[in-house]
Tab-separated table of C-alpha atoms in Angstrom:
chain	number	residue	atom	x	y	z
A	1	MET	CA	125.608	107.905	71.669
A	2	THR	CA	128.849	108.060	70.307
A	3	ASN	CA	129.737	112.223	68.971
A	4	SER	CA	129.945	111.828	64.917
A	5	LEU	CA	132.096	114.825	64.492
A	6	PRO	CA	135.604	114.312	63.324
A	7	ASP	CA	138.089	115.739	66.117
A	8	ASN	CA	139.776	118.805	64.149
A	9	ALA	CA	136.496	120.701	63.550
A	10	GLN	CA	135.687	123.580	64.286
A	11	VAL	CA	133.070	123.619	67.116
A	12	ILE	CA	132.082	127.258	69.649
A	13	SER	CA	132.205	125.100	73.114
A	14	ALA	CA	129.573	126.024	75.520
A	15	THR	CA	128.702	125.675	79.193
A	16	PHE	CA	125.668	124.539	80.117
A	17	ASN	CA	124.410	127.510	81.334
A	18	GLN	CA	125.441	129.265	77.399
A	19	GLN	CA	123.593	126.512	75.800
A	20	LEU	CA	120.430	127.315	78.441
A	21	LEU	CA	120.730	130.813	77.526
A	22	ILE	CA	120.818	130.224	74.108
A	23	GLY	CA	117.905	127.554	73.402
A	24	ALA	CA	116.230	130.414	75.710
A	25	ALA	CA	116.920	133.049	72.650
A	26	MET	CA	116.278	130.933	70.451
A	27	ILE	CA	112.706	129.847	72.183
A	28	ALA	CA	112.060	133.914	72.472
A	29	VAL	CA	113.333	134.713	69.120
A	30	CYS	CA	110.789	131.817	67.370
A	31	VAL	CA	108.157	132.280	69.776
A	32	VAL	CA	107.665	136.404	68.046
A	33	ILE	CA	108.488	135.344	64.787
A	34	HIS	CA	105.733	132.733	65.185
A	35	GLY	CA	103.152	135.086	67.545
A	36	MET	CA	104.095	138.004	65.160
A	37	GLY	CA	103.523	135.301	61.785
A	38	LEU	CA	99.812	134.340	63.305
A	39	PHE	CA	98.745	137.525	63.854
A	40	THR	CA	99.546	138.466	60.182
A	41	ILE	CA	97.357	136.402	59.097
A	42	GLN	CA	94.837	136.599	61.532
A	43	ARG	CA	94.907	140.518	60.698
A	44	VAL	CA	94.612	139.498	57.620
A	45	LEU	CA	91.804	137.208	57.951
A	46	SER	CA	89.878	140.185	60.200
A	47	GLY	CA	90.131	142.452	57.541
A	48	GLU	CA	86.600	144.067	56.047
A	49	GLN	CA	87.299	142.393	53.102
A	50	MET	CA	87.975	138.972	53.881
A	51	THR	CA	84.867	139.085	56.326
A	52	GLU	CA	82.616	139.442	53.485
A	53	ARG	CA	84.295	136.278	51.977
A	54	PHE	CA	84.176	134.518	54.632
A	55	GLU	CA	80.563	134.606	54.168
A	56	LYS	CA	80.080	134.016	51.322
A	57	LEU	CA	82.717	131.008	51.160
A	58	ARG	CA	81.338	127.849	51.299
A	59	PRO	CA	84.919	125.619	52.228
A	60	LEU	CA	84.147	122.378	49.756
A	61	SER	CA	84.956	124.971	46.607
A	62	VAL	CA	87.233	125.322	44.867
A	63	THR	CA	87.577	129.229	46.334
A	64	GLY	CA	87.097	127.289	50.103
A	65	ALA	CA	89.756	125.063	49.064
A	66	GLY	CA	92.158	126.911	47.488
A	67	PHE	CA	92.101	129.318	50.595
A	68	THR	CA	92.472	126.660	52.977
A	69	LEU	CA	95.536	125.700	51.334
A	70	ILE	CA	96.954	129.578	51.070
A	71	ALA	CA	96.641	129.379	55.481
A	72	VAL	CA	98.341	125.981	55.138
A	73	PHE	CA	101.461	127.062	53.296
A	74	ALA	CA	101.787	130.555	55.055
A	75	ILE	CA	101.729	128.483	58.646
A	76	ILE	CA	104.302	126.161	56.954
A	77	PHE	CA	106.374	129.370	56.021
A	78	LEU	CA	105.765	130.195	59.525
A	79	HIS	CA	108.381	126.782	60.983
A	80	PHE	CA	110.618	126.182	57.840
A	81	VAL	CA	111.697	130.469	59.096
A	82	GLU	CA	111.626	128.923	62.611
A	83	ILE	CA	113.615	125.720	61.586
A	84	TRP	CA	116.272	127.728	59.182
A	85	LEU	CA	117.200	129.799	62.206
A	86	PHE	CA	118.277	126.806	64.223
A	87	ALA	CA	120.150	125.836	61.516
A	88	PHE	CA	122.012	128.540	60.837
A	89	LEU	CA	122.703	128.640	64.431
A	90	TYR	CA	124.098	124.738	64.122
A	91	ASN	CA	125.734	125.645	60.872
A	92	TYR	CA	127.203	128.781	62.895
A	93	LEU	CA	129.061	126.738	65.689
A	94	GLY	CA	129.710	124.566	63.494
A	95	ALA	CA	127.870	121.833	65.445
A	96	LEU	CA	127.188	119.444	62.311
A	97	HIS	CA	129.422	118.927	60.010
A	98	SER	CA	127.610	120.981	56.806
A	99	PHE	CA	124.899	122.987	56.524
A	100	SER	CA	122.364	120.373	54.873
A	101	GLU	CA	123.485	118.356	57.713
A	102	ALA	CA	121.727	121.214	60.360
A	103	LEU	CA	118.887	122.089	58.624
A	104	TYR	CA	117.744	118.024	58.623
A	105	PHE	CA	119.089	118.089	61.988
A	106	SER	CA	117.002	120.949	62.301
A	107	THR	CA	114.186	119.741	61.049
A	108	ILE	CA	113.828	116.885	63.036
A	109	SER	CA	114.608	117.890	66.294
A	110	TYR	CA	112.017	120.852	65.573
A	111	ALA	CA	109.150	117.685	64.581
A	112	THR	CA	110.322	116.082	67.435
A	113	ILE	CA	110.775	112.720	65.303
A	114	GLY	CA	114.227	112.992	66.865
A	115	TYR	CA	115.896	110.057	64.607
A	116	SER	CA	119.343	109.171	65.089
A	117	ASP	CA	120.919	109.378	62.162
A	118	ALA	CA	122.578	112.682	62.614
A	119	SER	CA	123.820	113.917	65.515
A	120	ILE	CA	124.898	117.181	66.722
A	121	HIS	CA	128.170	117.847	69.180
A	122	ASN	CA	127.617	116.611	72.904
A	123	GLU	CA	128.395	120.819	73.642
A	124	TRP	CA	125.359	121.833	71.187
A	125	ARG	CA	122.606	119.306	72.267
A	126	MET	CA	120.537	120.743	74.804
A	127	VAL	CA	120.185	123.630	72.778
A	128	ALA	CA	118.802	120.724	70.071
A	129	ALA	CA	116.203	119.590	72.914
A	130	LEU	CA	115.192	123.201	73.356
A	131	GLU	CA	114.367	123.361	69.747
A	132	GLY	CA	112.361	119.951	70.514
A	133	VAL	CA	110.915	121.500	73.164
A	134	VAL	CA	109.639	124.886	71.542
A	135	GLY	CA	108.848	123.383	67.965
A	136	ILE	CA	106.306	120.680	69.753
A	137	ILE	CA	103.859	123.804	71.829
A	138	LEU	CA	104.654	126.107	68.381
A	139	LEU	CA	103.126	123.193	66.348
A	140	GLY	CA	100.112	122.763	68.444
A	141	TRP	CA	99.455	126.537	68.165
A	142	SER	CA	99.640	126.643	64.494
A	143	THR	CA	97.058	123.326	64.429
A	144	ALA	CA	94.814	125.426	67.096
A	145	PHE	CA	94.720	128.375	64.996
A	146	PHE	CA	94.190	126.818	62.023
A	147	VAL	CA	91.125	125.354	63.881
A	148	ARG	CA	89.567	128.256	63.949
A	149	ILE	CA	90.591	129.275	61.005
A	150	LEU	CA	88.036	126.164	59.460
A	151	GLY	CA	85.679	126.717	61.923
A	152	ARG	CA	84.930	130.267	60.275
A	153	LEU	CA	84.954	128.589	56.612
A	154	GLU	CA	82.051	126.552	58.548
A	155	GLY	CA	79.813	129.345	60.181
A	156	GLU	CA	77.841	130.045	63.008
A	157	ASP	CA	75.980	126.773	63.077
A	158	GLY	CA	79.226	124.760	62.630
A	159	LYS	CA	77.666	123.399	59.875
A	160	LEU	CA	79.669	123.767	56.201
A	161	ARG	CA	78.119	125.982	54.116
């Protein structure tokens, strides 16, 4: 893979171990943000008033659909925060040409799409690989969380109300 950045680009240098350390720190930050975000969403949904609303809520109603959309957007917001954190890091490091390219690269890396039309500087490839690892885990965590929310909407017997 050739490096598409010009030779005069201001890229902060790093050893492999430094890349691993920075990648591990980013993973830790993202996991904490994600865990706190899902905890907050769960806490809001577990409140006394929300529990009463769940009991009366029909999943296939306009209110049920609205509730589902709000939950989806809250979860997506968490992922956007994490993607943007990696994009800010790449931009700070000079690993890509511009912030918009860093954001694009971060999004495809986090979602493990991995198009090769945006190339990160060789100095920071390991951080990008670690972003893919944390992205797939956090996307799975969010999916499991969302399935639990939908299960609550169905009720205890598993049937739609």
